[in-house]
Each structure stands twice: as C-alpha cells, then as structure tokens.
Coordinates of C-alpha atoms in Angstrom, one line a residue:
M23 CA -61.5 32.0 17.6
N24 CA -63.1 28.5 17.6
D25 CA -63.1 26.6 20.9
A26 CA -60.6 23.7 21.1
A27 CA -63.1 21.0 20.5
S28 CA -64.6 22.4 17.2
A29 CA -63.2 21.8 13.8
P30 CA -61.9 24.8 11.8
T31 CA -63.7 26.1 8.8
P32 CA -61.2 26.3 5.9
A33 CA -61.9 28.3 2.8
P34 CA -63.9 26.2 0.3
A35 CA -61.7 23.7 -1.5
P36 CA -61.3 24.5 -5.2
R37 CA -61.4 21.9 -8.0
R38 CA -58.2 19.9 -8.1
R39 CA -57.9 19.7 -11.9
A40 CA -58.7 23.1 -13.3
R41 CA -57.4 23.0 -16.9
V42 CA -55.0 25.9 -16.8
R43 CA -52.3 25.9 -19.5
A44 CA -48.8 26.4 -17.9
P45 CA -47.2 29.7 -19.0
E46 CA -43.8 29.4 -20.7
L47 CA -40.6 29.5 -18.7
I48 CA -38.7 32.6 -19.5
G49 CA -35.8 34.4 -17.8
K50 CA -33.1 36.8 -19.0
G51 CA -30.4 34.9 -17.1
G52 CA -30.9 31.8 -19.2
W53 CA -30.6 28.1 -18.2
L54 CA -28.1 26.3 -15.9
N55 CA -27.5 22.6 -15.6
T56 CA -28.7 21.8 -19.2
G57 CA -25.4 21.7 -21.0
G58 CA -26.2 25.0 -22.7
K59 CA -29.6 24.0 -24.0
E60 CA -32.5 26.5 -23.8
L61 CA -35.5 24.5 -22.5
T62 CA -39.2 25.1 -23.3
L63 CA -42.3 23.5 -21.9
A64 CA -42.6 21.7 -25.3
D65 CA -39.3 20.0 -24.5
L66 CA -40.8 18.7 -21.2
R67 CA -44.1 17.4 -22.7
G68 CA -44.7 13.9 -21.5
K69 CA -43.1 14.5 -18.2
C70 CA -44.5 15.4 -14.8
V71 CA -42.9 18.8 -14.1
V72 CA -42.4 20.4 -10.7
V73 CA -41.5 24.0 -10.9
D74 CA -39.7 25.2 -7.8
F75 CA -39.7 29.0 -7.4
W76 CA -36.8 29.7 -5.0
T77 CA -34.1 32.2 -4.1
F78 CA -30.8 31.3 -2.5
C79 CA -31.1 33.7 0.5
C80 CA -34.2 31.9 1.7
I81 CA -33.7 29.2 4.3
N82 CA -37.2 27.7 3.6
C83 CA -36.2 27.4 -0.1
L84 CA -33.1 25.5 1.0
H85 CA -35.2 23.2 3.1
V86 CA -37.4 22.5 0.1
L87 CA -34.4 21.6 -2.0
D88 CA -33.6 18.9 0.5
E89 CA -37.2 17.7 0.7
L90 CA -37.3 17.3 -3.1
R91 CA -34.1 15.1 -3.4
E92 CA -35.8 11.8 -2.5
L93 CA -38.8 12.6 -4.8
E94 CA -36.4 13.5 -7.6
E95 CA -34.6 10.2 -7.3
K96 CA -37.7 8.0 -6.9
H97 CA -39.4 9.4 -10.1
R98 CA -36.3 10.1 -12.1
D99 CA -37.6 8.7 -15.4
T100 CA -41.0 10.3 -15.3
M101 CA -40.6 13.6 -13.4
V102 CA -38.5 16.7 -14.0
I103 CA -37.9 19.4 -11.4
I104 CA -37.2 22.8 -12.8
G105 CA -35.8 25.5 -10.5
V106 CA -36.9 29.0 -11.3
H107 CA -34.5 31.4 -9.5
S108 CA -36.5 34.4 -8.5
P109 CA -34.4 37.0 -6.6
K110 CA -35.3 39.0 -3.5
F111 CA -32.0 40.9 -3.1
V112 CA -30.1 42.8 -5.8
H113 CA -27.1 40.5 -5.5
E114 CA -29.3 37.5 -6.2
A115 CA -30.1 39.0 -9.6
E116 CA -26.4 38.6 -10.6
H117 CA -26.0 35.6 -12.9
R118 CA -22.6 34.6 -11.4
A119 CA -24.2 34.5 -7.9
V120 CA -26.9 32.1 -9.2
V121 CA -24.3 29.9 -10.8
D122 CA -22.5 29.8 -7.5
A123 CA -25.6 29.0 -5.5
V124 CA -26.6 26.1 -7.8
E125 CA -23.2 24.5 -7.1
R126 CA -23.1 25.5 -3.4
Y127 CA -26.5 23.9 -2.6
E128 CA -25.9 20.9 -4.9
V129 CA -28.9 21.5 -7.1
H130 CA -29.1 18.6 -9.5
H131 CA -31.8 19.7 -11.9
P132 CA -32.2 22.4 -14.5
V133 CA -32.5 26.0 -13.2
L134 CA -33.8 29.0 -15.0
D135 CA -32.3 32.3 -13.9
D136 CA -35.2 34.8 -13.9
P137 CA -33.6 38.1 -12.6
E138 CA -36.6 40.2 -13.5
L139 CA -39.2 37.8 -12.0
A140 CA -40.9 37.4 -15.4
T141 CA -41.9 33.7 -14.9
W142 CA -42.8 34.5 -11.2
K143 CA -45.3 37.0 -12.4
Q144 CA -46.7 34.8 -15.1
Y145 CA -47.5 32.1 -12.5
A146 CA -48.8 34.7 -10.0
V147 CA -46.4 33.5 -7.3
R148 CA -46.5 35.4 -4.0
A149 CA -44.0 33.6 -1.8
W150 CA -40.6 31.8 -1.6
P151 CA -40.7 28.9 -1.9
T152 CA -43.6 28.0 -4.2
L153 CA -44.0 24.7 -6.0
V154 CA -46.2 24.3 -9.1
V155 CA -47.0 20.9 -10.6
I156 CA -47.6 20.6 -14.4
D157 CA -49.0 17.5 -15.9
P158 CA -47.5 15.7 -19.0
E159 CA -49.9 17.5 -21.3
G160 CA -48.7 20.9 -20.0
Y161 CA -51.5 21.9 -17.6
V162 CA -51.0 23.3 -14.1
V163 CA -52.7 20.9 -11.7
A164 CA -51.5 22.0 -8.2
Q165 CA -49.6 24.8 -6.4
H166 CA -48.0 24.6 -3.0
A167 CA -46.3 27.4 -0.9
G168 CA -43.8 26.8 1.9
E169 CA -42.4 23.6 3.3
G170 CA -43.7 20.1 4.0
H171 CA -45.4 19.3 0.6
A172 CA -43.0 16.6 -0.8
H173 CA -45.3 13.8 0.3
A174 CA -48.3 15.4 -1.3
I175 CA -46.5 16.1 -4.5
G176 CA -45.2 12.5 -4.5
R177 CA -48.8 11.1 -4.3
L178 CA -49.9 13.5 -7.1
V179 CA -47.0 12.5 -9.4
A180 CA -47.8 8.8 -8.8
E181 CA -51.4 9.5 -9.8
L182 CA -50.3 11.5 -12.9
E183 CA -48.0 8.7 -13.9
A184 CA -50.8 6.1 -13.8
E185 CA -53.3 8.4 -15.6
H186 CA -50.9 9.4 -18.4
E187 CA -49.4 6.0 -18.8
A188 CA -52.9 4.8 -19.5
K189 CA -53.6 7.7 -21.9
G190 CA -50.2 7.2 -23.7
T191 CA -49.1 10.7 -22.9
L192 CA -46.4 9.8 -20.4
R193 CA -42.8 9.8 -21.7
R194 CA -40.2 7.8 -19.7
G195 CA -36.5 8.3 -19.9
D196 CA -33.7 10.6 -18.8
G197 CA -34.5 14.2 -18.1
P198 CA -32.6 17.3 -19.4
Y199 CA -30.2 17.7 -16.4
V200 CA -26.5 18.0 -17.4
P201 CA -24.1 18.3 -14.5
P202 CA -21.4 21.0 -14.7
E203 CA -17.7 20.2 -14.7
P204 CA -16.3 20.0 -11.2
V205 CA -13.7 22.5 -10.2
A206 CA -10.6 21.6 -8.0
T207 CA -10.0 23.9 -5.0
D208 CA -8.9 23.3 -1.4
L209 CA -12.1 24.9 -0.1
R210 CA -15.5 25.0 -1.8
F211 CA -17.9 27.7 -0.6
P212 CA -16.5 27.8 3.0
G213 CA -19.0 29.1 5.6
K214 CA -17.3 30.1 8.9
A215 CA -13.8 30.0 10.4
L216 CA -12.3 29.8 13.8
R217 CA -8.7 30.6 15.0
L218 CA -7.5 27.7 17.1
P219 CA -5.2 28.2 20.1
S220 CA -2.4 26.6 18.0
G221 CA -2.7 29.6 15.6
H222 CA -4.2 27.4 12.9
F223 CA -7.6 28.1 11.4
L224 CA -10.5 25.7 11.4
V225 CA -12.9 26.3 8.5
S226 CA -16.3 24.8 7.7
D227 CA -15.9 23.6 4.1
S228 CA -19.7 23.6 3.6
T229 CA -20.2 22.3 0.1
R230 CA -17.7 19.4 0.7
H231 CA -19.4 18.6 4.0
Q232 CA -16.2 18.7 6.0
L233 CA -14.1 20.8 8.4
V234 CA -10.7 21.8 7.2
E235 CA -7.8 22.8 9.4
L236 CA -5.4 25.2 7.7
A237 CA -2.0 26.3 8.9
A238 CA -1.3 29.8 10.2
D239 CA -0.9 31.1 6.7
G240 CA -4.6 30.4 6.1
E241 CA -3.8 28.4 2.9
S242 CA -1.9 25.2 3.6
V243 CA -4.2 22.2 4.4
V244 CA -3.2 20.4 7.6
R245 CA -6.1 17.9 7.8
R246 CA -9.7 17.3 6.8
V247 CA -12.3 16.4 9.4
G248 CA -15.5 14.5 8.8
D249 CA -16.2 11.6 6.5
G250 CA -20.0 11.4 6.4
E251 CA -20.7 13.1 9.7
F252 CA -21.5 16.6 8.4
R253 CA -23.9 18.1 5.9
E254 CA -23.1 21.7 4.9
P255 CA -21.6 22.6 8.3
Q256 CA -21.5 26.3 9.1
G257 CA -20.8 27.9 12.5
L258 CA -17.8 27.1 14.8
A259 CA -17.1 28.1 18.4
L260 CA -14.4 27.2 20.9
L261 CA -15.7 25.6 24.2
P262 CA -13.9 26.2 27.5
D263 CA -12.6 22.6 27.5
G264 CA -10.8 23.0 24.1
R265 CA -13.3 21.3 21.9
V266 CA -15.1 23.0 19.0
I267 CA -18.8 23.1 18.8
V268 CA -20.1 22.9 15.1
A269 CA -23.4 23.9 13.6
D270 CA -24.1 20.9 11.4
T271 CA -26.7 22.9 9.5
V272 CA -28.4 20.5 7.1
N273 CA -28.3 17.6 9.6
H274 CA -30.2 19.9 12.0
A275 CA -27.7 19.1 14.7
L276 CA -24.7 20.3 16.8
R277 CA -21.6 18.3 17.0
T278 CA -18.3 18.7 18.9
Y279 CA -14.9 18.2 17.4
D280 CA -11.8 17.6 19.6
P281 CA -8.7 18.9 17.8
A282 CA -6.5 16.9 20.2
T283 CA -8.1 13.5 19.4
G284 CA -10.0 14.1 16.2
A285 CA -13.2 12.8 17.8
V286 CA -16.5 14.0 16.4
E287 CA -19.7 13.6 18.5
R288 CA -23.3 14.7 18.1
V289 CA -24.4 16.6 21.2
A290 CA -27.7 18.1 20.2
G291 CA -30.5 17.5 17.7
T292 CA -32.0 14.3 16.3
G293 CA -31.2 14.8 12.6
R294 CA -34.9 15.7 12.0
Q295 CA -36.1 19.2 11.3
W296 CA -38.1 21.0 13.9
W297 CA -41.7 21.7 13.1
Q298 CA -44.4 23.8 14.8
G299 CA -45.7 21.8 17.7
S300 CA -42.5 19.9 18.4
P301 CA -40.8 20.3 21.8
A302 CA -38.6 23.4 22.0
S303 CA -36.7 22.4 25.1
G304 CA -35.4 19.3 26.8
P305 CA -32.6 16.8 26.6
A306 CA -30.4 18.0 23.7
L307 CA -30.3 14.7 21.8
E308 CA -34.1 14.3 21.9
V309 CA -35.1 17.7 20.6
D310 CA -35.3 18.5 16.9
L311 CA -33.4 21.6 15.6
S312 CA -33.8 23.6 12.4
S313 CA -30.9 24.7 10.3
P314 CA -28.5 26.0 13.0
W315 CA -26.3 28.4 11.2
D316 CA -23.9 29.8 13.8
V317 CA -22.8 29.2 17.4
A318 CA -21.2 31.3 20.1
W319 CA -20.1 30.7 23.7
W320 CA -21.7 33.4 25.9
Q321 CA -22.9 33.6 29.5
G322 CA -21.9 30.0 30.2
R323 CA -23.9 28.4 27.4
V324 CA -23.7 27.8 23.6
W325 CA -26.0 30.2 21.8
I326 CA -27.4 29.0 18.5
A327 CA -28.5 31.1 15.5
M328 CA -31.4 28.9 14.6
A329 CA -31.9 30.2 11.1
G330 CA -34.6 27.7 10.1
V331 CA -37.1 29.0 12.7
H332 CA -36.0 32.6 13.1
Q333 CA -34.9 32.2 16.7
L334 CA -32.0 32.0 19.1
W335 CA -31.6 28.8 21.1
T336 CA -29.1 27.7 23.8
Y337 CA -27.3 24.5 24.5
D338 CA -26.0 23.8 28.0
P339 CA -23.2 21.2 27.8
E340 CA -23.3 20.7 31.6
S341 CA -27.0 19.7 31.8
G342 CA -27.1 18.4 28.2
T343 CA -30.2 20.4 27.4
V344 CA -31.4 22.9 24.8
E345 CA -34.1 25.6 24.9
V346 CA -35.4 28.6 23.1
A347 CA -33.8 31.8 24.3
A348 CA -35.3 34.5 22.0
G349 CA -37.7 34.8 19.1
T350 CA -41.3 33.7 18.4
T351 CA -40.7 31.9 15.0
N352 CA -42.4 34.8 13.3
E353 CA -40.1 36.3 10.6
G354 CA -39.4 40.0 10.8
L355 CA -37.7 42.7 12.9
V356 CA -39.3 43.4 16.3
D357 CA -37.2 44.4 19.3
G358 CA -37.9 44.0 23.0
P359 CA -38.0 41.2 25.5
A360 CA -36.4 38.0 24.1
A361 CA -39.7 36.0 24.2
E362 CA -41.5 38.7 22.1
A363 CA -38.7 39.5 19.6
W364 CA -38.9 38.6 15.9
F365 CA -35.8 37.6 13.9
A366 CA -35.3 36.7 10.2
Q367 CA -32.8 34.0 9.6
P368 CA -30.2 34.9 12.2
S369 CA -26.9 33.7 10.6
G370 CA -24.0 35.1 12.5
L371 CA -23.1 35.5 16.2
A372 CA -20.3 37.3 18.1
A373 CA -20.0 37.4 21.9
T374 CA -18.6 40.2 24.1
E375 CA -18.8 40.5 27.8
D376 CA -22.2 42.3 27.9
R377 CA -23.6 41.7 24.4
L378 CA -24.3 38.9 21.9
W379 CA -24.2 40.5 18.4
I380 CA -26.4 39.0 15.7
A381 CA -26.2 39.2 11.9
D382 CA -29.9 38.9 11.1
S383 CA -29.6 38.2 7.4
E384 CA -33.1 38.5 5.9
T385 CA -33.8 41.8 7.5
S386 CA -30.3 43.0 6.5
A387 CA -29.8 43.9 10.1
L388 CA -27.2 44.0 12.9
R389 CA -28.8 43.3 16.2
W390 CA -27.8 42.4 19.7
I391 CA -29.2 40.9 22.9
D392 CA -28.1 42.2 26.3
T393 CA -27.6 40.3 29.6
D394 CA -31.1 41.2 30.7
G395 CA -32.5 39.3 27.7
V396 CA -33.6 42.4 25.7
V397 CA -33.2 42.5 21.9
H398 CA -32.0 45.7 20.2
S399 CA -31.4 46.7 16.6
A400 CA -28.3 48.7 15.7
V401 CA -28.7 48.7 11.9
G402 CA -31.6 47.7 9.7
T403 CA -35.3 48.4 9.4
G404 CA -37.1 45.2 8.1
L405 CA -37.5 42.6 5.5
F406 CA -37.7 44.8 2.4
D407 CA -35.1 47.5 2.7
F408 CA -31.4 46.9 2.0
G409 CA -28.4 48.5 0.3
H410 CA -24.9 49.9 0.9
R411 CA -25.1 53.2 2.8
D412 CA -22.7 54.4 5.5
G413 CA -23.2 57.0 8.1
D414 CA -25.5 57.2 11.1
A415 CA -26.8 53.8 12.0
G416 CA -30.4 54.8 11.8
Q417 CA -30.2 55.3 8.1
A418 CA -27.3 53.0 7.2
L419 CA -28.0 49.9 5.0
L420 CA -26.6 46.4 4.7
Q421 CA -27.5 43.6 2.3
H422 CA -28.0 40.1 3.8
P423 CA -25.1 39.9 6.2
L424 CA -24.1 36.4 7.4
G425 CA -21.3 37.2 9.9
V426 CA -20.3 39.5 12.7
T427 CA -17.0 39.8 14.5
A428 CA -16.2 41.6 17.7
L429 CA -13.2 44.0 17.4
P430 CA -10.8 45.0 20.2
D431 CA -12.1 48.6 20.5
G432 CA -15.7 47.6 21.2
S433 CA -16.9 48.0 17.7
V434 CA -17.9 45.1 15.4
A435 CA -17.1 44.1 11.8
V436 CA -20.0 42.9 9.8
S437 CA -19.5 40.4 6.9
D438 CA -21.9 42.2 4.5
T439 CA -22.3 39.2 2.3
Y440 CA -24.4 40.5 -0.7
N441 CA -22.6 43.8 -0.8
H442 CA -19.2 41.9 -1.1
A443 CA -17.9 44.1 1.7
L444 CA -16.6 44.2 5.3
R445 CA -18.5 46.9 7.3
R446 CA -17.9 48.3 10.8
Y447 CA -20.4 49.5 13.4
D448 CA -19.2 51.6 16.3
P449 CA -21.6 51.6 19.3
A450 CA -19.8 54.6 20.8
T451 CA -20.5 56.9 17.8
G452 CA -23.5 55.1 16.2
Q453 CA -21.7 55.3 12.9
V454 CA -21.4 52.6 10.1
T455 CA -18.4 52.6 7.8
T456 CA -16.9 50.3 5.2
L457 CA -13.6 48.6 6.0
A458 CA -13.1 46.7 2.7
T459 CA -14.8 46.1 -0.6
D460 CA -14.1 43.7 -3.6
L461 CA -14.6 40.7 -1.4
R462 CA -16.8 37.9 -2.8
E463 CA -19.7 36.9 -0.6
P464 CA -17.9 37.2 2.7
S465 CA -19.6 35.1 5.3
D466 CA -17.4 35.4 8.4
A467 CA -14.2 37.0 9.7
V468 CA -11.8 36.2 12.5
L469 CA -9.2 38.3 14.2
D470 CA -5.5 37.4 14.0
G471 CA -3.4 39.9 15.8
D472 CA -3.9 43.3 14.1
E473 CA -5.2 41.7 11.0
I474 CA -8.6 40.2 10.1
V475 CA -9.0 37.1 8.1
V476 CA -12.2 37.1 6.0
V477 CA -14.0 34.0 4.7
E478 CA -14.5 34.8 1.0
S479 CA -17.1 32.1 0.4
A480 CA -17.6 32.6 -3.3
R481 CA -13.8 32.8 -3.9
H482 CA -13.3 29.6 -1.9
R483 CA -10.5 31.1 0.2
L484 CA -9.5 33.0 3.3
T485 CA -8.3 36.5 2.7
R486 CA -6.1 38.4 5.1
L487 CA -6.7 42.1 5.6
R488 CA -5.0 44.7 7.8
L489 CA -7.6 46.6 9.7
P490 CA -7.6 50.1 8.1
E491 CA -7.3 53.2 10.3
E492 CA -9.7 55.0 7.9
A493 CA -12.8 53.6 6.4
V494 CA -13.2 53.1 2.6
R495 CA -15.6 55.6 1.0
V496 CA -18.3 54.1 -1.2
E497 CA -21.2 55.5 -3.2
A498 CA -24.4 55.1 -1.2
V499 CA -27.1 53.0 -2.7
A500 CA -30.5 51.9 -1.3
H501 CA -32.9 49.3 -2.6
R502 CA -36.2 47.8 -1.9
T503 CA -37.1 44.2 -2.9
Q504 CA -38.3 44.4 -6.5
R505 CA -41.4 42.3 -5.9
A506 CA -44.4 44.4 -7.1
A507 CA -46.9 45.4 -4.5
T508 CA -50.4 43.9 -4.7
E509 CA -53.0 46.6 -5.2
V510 CA -55.9 46.2 -2.8
A511 CA -59.1 48.2 -2.3
P512 CA -59.6 50.3 0.8
G513 CA -61.9 49.0 3.5
T514 CA -62.5 45.3 4.0
L515 CA -60.0 42.8 2.5
R516 CA -61.0 39.2 2.4
L517 CA -57.9 37.0 3.1
D518 CA -58.2 33.4 1.9
V519 CA -55.5 30.8 2.5
I520 CA -56.2 28.0 0.1
F521 CA -55.5 24.6 1.5
Q522 CA -56.6 21.2 0.1
A523 CA -55.4 18.1 1.9
P524 CA -53.3 15.7 -0.3
V525 CA -55.1 12.8 -1.9
G526 CA -55.9 10.1 0.7
Q527 CA -55.5 12.6 3.6
K528 CA -57.8 14.8 5.6
L529 CA -57.4 17.6 8.1
D530 CA -56.2 16.2 11.5
T531 CA -58.9 17.3 14.0
R532 CA -58.3 14.5 16.6
Y533 CA -56.8 16.9 19.1
G534 CA -58.7 20.1 18.2
P535 CA -58.2 22.6 15.3
S536 CA -55.7 21.5 12.7
T537 CA -55.2 24.8 11.1
R538 CA -53.7 28.1 12.3
L539 CA -53.6 31.6 10.8
L540 CA -51.6 34.5 12.2
V541 CA -51.9 38.0 10.7
S542 CA -50.0 41.2 11.4
S543 CA -48.7 44.2 9.4
T544 CA -45.9 46.7 9.0
P545 CA -46.6 49.4 9.9
P546 CA -49.1 48.0 12.5
E547 CA -51.4 50.9 11.7
L548 CA -52.1 49.4 8.3
L549 CA -54.6 47.0 9.9
A550 CA -57.5 48.6 11.7
G551 CA -58.9 45.1 12.4
G552 CA -58.3 41.4 11.7
E553 CA -54.8 41.0 13.1
G554 CA -53.9 38.3 15.5
A555 CA -54.2 34.5 15.7
G556 CA -57.1 32.2 14.8
T557 CA -57.9 28.7 13.5
D558 CA -59.8 29.5 10.4
L559 CA -57.9 29.8 7.1
F560 CA -59.8 32.9 6.1
R561 CA -60.0 36.4 7.7
E562 CA -61.8 39.7 7.1
L563 CA -59.2 42.4 7.4
E564 CA -60.0 46.0 7.9
L565 CA -57.5 48.4 6.3
D566 CA -56.9 51.8 7.8
P567 CA -57.8 54.4 5.1
A568 CA -55.1 56.7 6.4
V569 CA -52.3 54.2 5.5
T570 CA -51.7 53.7 1.8
E571 CA -49.0 51.1 1.7
G572 CA -47.3 48.5 3.9
V573 CA -46.7 44.8 4.3
L574 CA -49.1 42.1 5.4
H575 CA -47.4 39.3 7.4
V576 CA -49.4 36.1 7.1
S577 CA -48.4 32.8 8.7
A578 CA -50.5 29.7 8.0
M579 CA -50.2 26.1 9.2
A580 CA -52.3 23.0 8.4
A581 CA -51.9 19.4 9.6
S582 CA -53.3 16.5 7.6
C583 CA -53.3 12.8 8.2
D584 CA -54.0 9.6 6.3
D585 CA -57.8 9.2 5.8
D586 CA -58.1 5.5 6.7
P587 CA -60.2 4.7 9.8
A588 CA -58.6 1.2 10.0
N589 CA -55.2 2.7 10.5
E590 CA -54.6 3.1 14.2
Y591 CA -51.4 5.2 13.6
P592 CA -52.0 7.3 10.5
A593 CA -49.1 9.2 8.9
C594 CA -49.4 12.9 9.5
H595 CA -47.8 15.9 7.9
V596 CA -47.5 19.6 8.7
H597 CA -47.8 22.2 5.9
Q598 CA -46.7 25.7 6.7
Q599 CA -45.7 29.0 5.1
D600 CA -45.0 32.6 6.0
W601 CA -45.9 35.3 3.5
G602 CA -44.8 38.9 3.6
V603 CA -47.1 40.6 1.0
P604 CA -46.3 44.2 0.0
V605 CA -49.7 45.9 -0.6
R606 CA -50.7 49.3 -2.0
V607 CA -54.2 50.5 -1.0
T608 CA -55.9 52.1 -4.1
E609 CA -59.3 52.6 -5.5
G610 CA -60.0 49.8 -8.0
G611 CA -57.7 47.3 -6.2
S612 CA -58.8 43.8 -5.3
A613 CA -61.1 43.2 -2.3
R614 CA -59.8 39.6 -2.0
L615 CA -56.2 38.4 -1.3
P616 CA -55.8 34.6 -2.0
L617 CA -52.7 32.9 -0.8
V618 CA -52.2 29.3 -1.9
L619 CA -50.8 27.0 0.8
A620 CA -51.7 23.8 -1.2
G621 CA -54.1 23.3 -4.1
M622 CA -55.5 25.6 -6.7
D623 CA -57.4 28.9 -6.2
G624 CA -60.8 28.3 -8.0

C-alpha cells in the first residue's frame, strides 16, 4: 500500500475515442415505452445515446435512474437514454415483472427487455449498473460502471453535441419515448404497511409518493398523507409516542407522521445520498443517508435497513443522532460481530424482544442480529444462489425477500418477493415452510388478530390471509444467477480497474490517495494472494490451483476534481462500483481481468 502522501498509480489510461461500432440492441422481451415500435441503432443515428444496463432488484441501478433524470431533461432534444433490462434473478426475466418495474420506478425512456442477457454479452458488461455512451454516428465512446458518473456523461454529451453539430451529424428533436397509458387504482406499487392502534392500516404508496390510511377492511381509503414531502416511501414503524417513523427512501431521509395531527416532519437525513468518506454518525439532520428501505423500533432506538450502503444504522429520537450499527458497506453475506458483518441490500426488519430479523434481499437471505450485536444467518448462502425450496434451513432457498414479520409463536413470516410467496421460518425446529403462494411480489405483511395482511405490491392491494395450520407444499427449485462465469487461467491473474477522469477533471490527490481498491473472494480459499485493500487500481492476484471456481469481490472508488488551478473550490465527484465476478479457473483462460469503472479498455 502506498503511504498517505504519495499519489496512486492507476492503470494506464486508454484512448478516449477508440472507434468501436456499437453492437445492435436485441432482447427477446422486446421494447417498452416506445408505443409498440421495435427500435434499432439505425433509428437512433444522429442522437447521443446512453445505454443503461440495469436490473430492478439492484439499489445501485435505482440510484443511477435518479442520477440520469436531470441529464435526460437537459439534453432532451439531442440525447436518448435506452434502458437494457438485464436480469439477475429468475423473476426479473418475466416480462410482466419488467413492465411493472418500468412503471414502479418511473422510467421515462425506452427500455429493452433482454431476459437472456444477449445485449449484455455483446457489450461485454460485467456489472449492474453499467452505462455505455454511443456517439451520433453509432460508435461506442465511453463506458462507466456503478454510480456517480452523470456529471462525466453530461460533459461528454455536451462535447459530442458540439462536435457533431459542426460535422452535420447531430439530429435534434423528440426522441422515441412514448409514455404508457396510466392505470387508476387506489394504491400503486405499495411498499410496506403498518397496523395503527385505531385498527386502520397505514400503507406506503410508493409510486404515488404518499402514505395512505385505509380502514380496518384494508380497502377503503380514509385519507392520503403527503403532498410533495415523500419520494417512493417504504418502511413504517410505530414510535412509543404514537407517531410513525417513515423511511423516505428516494429522499434519503427519515420523516415522522403524527396520525393525530397529520403533521409530517423530517427527523434524519439531509436529502443528499451518502457517499464513501461522508460522516456516518452525528446529528441526524446533518448526516447523509442512502436509500433507507425499512425501519423498526428495537432496544430503545429506530433501526434502519440502509439498503443503499448494505448496512444497518440507528436513529435515537432522544438525542437526535444517527450512527452505523452493523455492516461494512461491502456487499455480501458475512456473519459475526456487527462491525465486521456484510449485508446486501437489507430491505425488511422485524423486532422481537431478543432479535432483530432482517430480510437481506440481494443474498436471498433471512438474517438476525442479537442483543450482543452479533449477526447470524438463518436462511441463505450468498449473492448468487436462490430459489424456492423448503425444509431444513441450511438448504432452504428464498428469492429476493423484501419483508419479514414476527409471528406470535416465535417464528417469522418472510415476504418472499420474487417467489410470489409467503414463507415461514421456525427457529425452534430450523425448518422453512411455505404459507401461501400466488401472491404478486409481496413486499411486507402485518398481523391482524389471527390473520395476516400481505402487501401484494404488484397487484396494488392488501390481501388478507388466515394463517394456515399446515404449510403449503411446493415443488422445490434452485437457481444460480444466469450470468456466465469468466474463464481465467490458473496462477497469476492481473486485475485492472480502468478509470479515466472526466474531461476537465483530474484525480484528487490533495489529501492523499484518491483511489481505493478492495478485493476478496468466495470462497476465501480462491485467492492465495492479492486480497485486501490498497490504493492502486490494479492488483496481481494469485489463484489457488486447488479451487476451480468462485466469485471475486472487487470494490473500487476514485475521486476526481475540476482541473483548474485558479479555482480555489473545485467541484469534486466520487465514482464507485462493487463487482461480484463469477470466475472459472481453466487452462486457456485469460490472465487479465479488466473492469471498467470509467473510460474504455484499450
């Protein structure tokens, strides 16, 4: 590792304008948001095109959708954003689910549904999200992985506009986006629900950016709450003083709602997204948060499922402070002391006296933290294994669960979102069973007497079920993510993270190294050397010849600032991405693994 005073040595910067013709956009699912028209790259000639490879389970992809909105508006007559939906989970390959996600997350540009990852493979994409820029003549000119690149793409698009305006190859005017017809329902993709002391239900009506109070029947609308305060709210929890704490997810904030007065108040978060290097504790209204997805009252504090950074945080209403409670920001499944544990988009919380249960969605896991601050896994093995299998918890499988509910007998119900099912885990027996199927993306459930009320998010309703005495029998199915493994040669593997600072910027070395690289593997034995943290964006990895396959976990960060010596306060930006790269060690495989953070691999 370099000492703090020295500048890092990034991998050599490739040429910016390699003349690579963009592959055609193909996908068996067809096109959305085009009024039924099948688009080709020829239809987009004359426009600056940004291709966004995303999948709707991925919190980083949702962050990028928000980052792109301002850019989309600013360059509306010269630039077209094309979403290419590239699924990780089996459920995400269902066309109806993609249609729902495009509406749920208010995607206002054309989307290609690519369930077999055909276009993903043609563009050699390795991570969600990845952004590829195509110039008006149809050539790839840049690639970016992860979050924080909107400013760089904006500068590049402005440069392409000027260049192609001068050449006569820029075409101005409306793009191919055609909005779908709106649908009238009382709820639209509700996220979470809470039973109020009155017997009514409070529901986060996420896509309409409101809370909705429903009568005890779970159907009749009593009132709507929020007119501009919320953006895609999710989790709800009752505080001891009768107020409700709300995870205001896309606003990166917590708010309280008082059912007695109707008052809504921001109590945590600044409205800005947390980035590496930002304070992770302090006065609640001065600390940035990142996509809080659920909240629960436990051990005298509000616990927060901070999906955007793969951690649990807490908020103390008495002191008005927030702090990290568990997780390192690394994405994965690692148990142990809270400060060392890894999570992957924790999205559901449920408190009992001695445990806080966690639906850890990207690892398809049910986990819990005890009162001593130790994290445990009940169901789930990691980022790439999922399915619908009951039985002993050690071999049971879930698929991207978003909710967990404590039941009176000490067991928990899991809203097994992508399996369209309600599952049950019993700690006393260690068994997983299925309580109900034929739900549609259940994202939460609340008890109401001897019944359970399920938030069927993709059916836009609450559904009341009687808790069955016997579990439903289902045919077991197991899956691994369909992303193909990268074949690598045994021995030494050169890892290169490609990063080129945006035009007009340079690496920010004023306070020491401006880049960071963290490497680990699953299983840990895959790496005989090269794991750990450093400040260079390249690494010589030694692969153990006894381990033939696994996953390389790579986390990279680079900070760049305006390259203008006269500017005393240059604008700075952080670029970061986490990769989980499945690898297979084989003779004839590659001895180099390039991962593009920003730029082009020469």
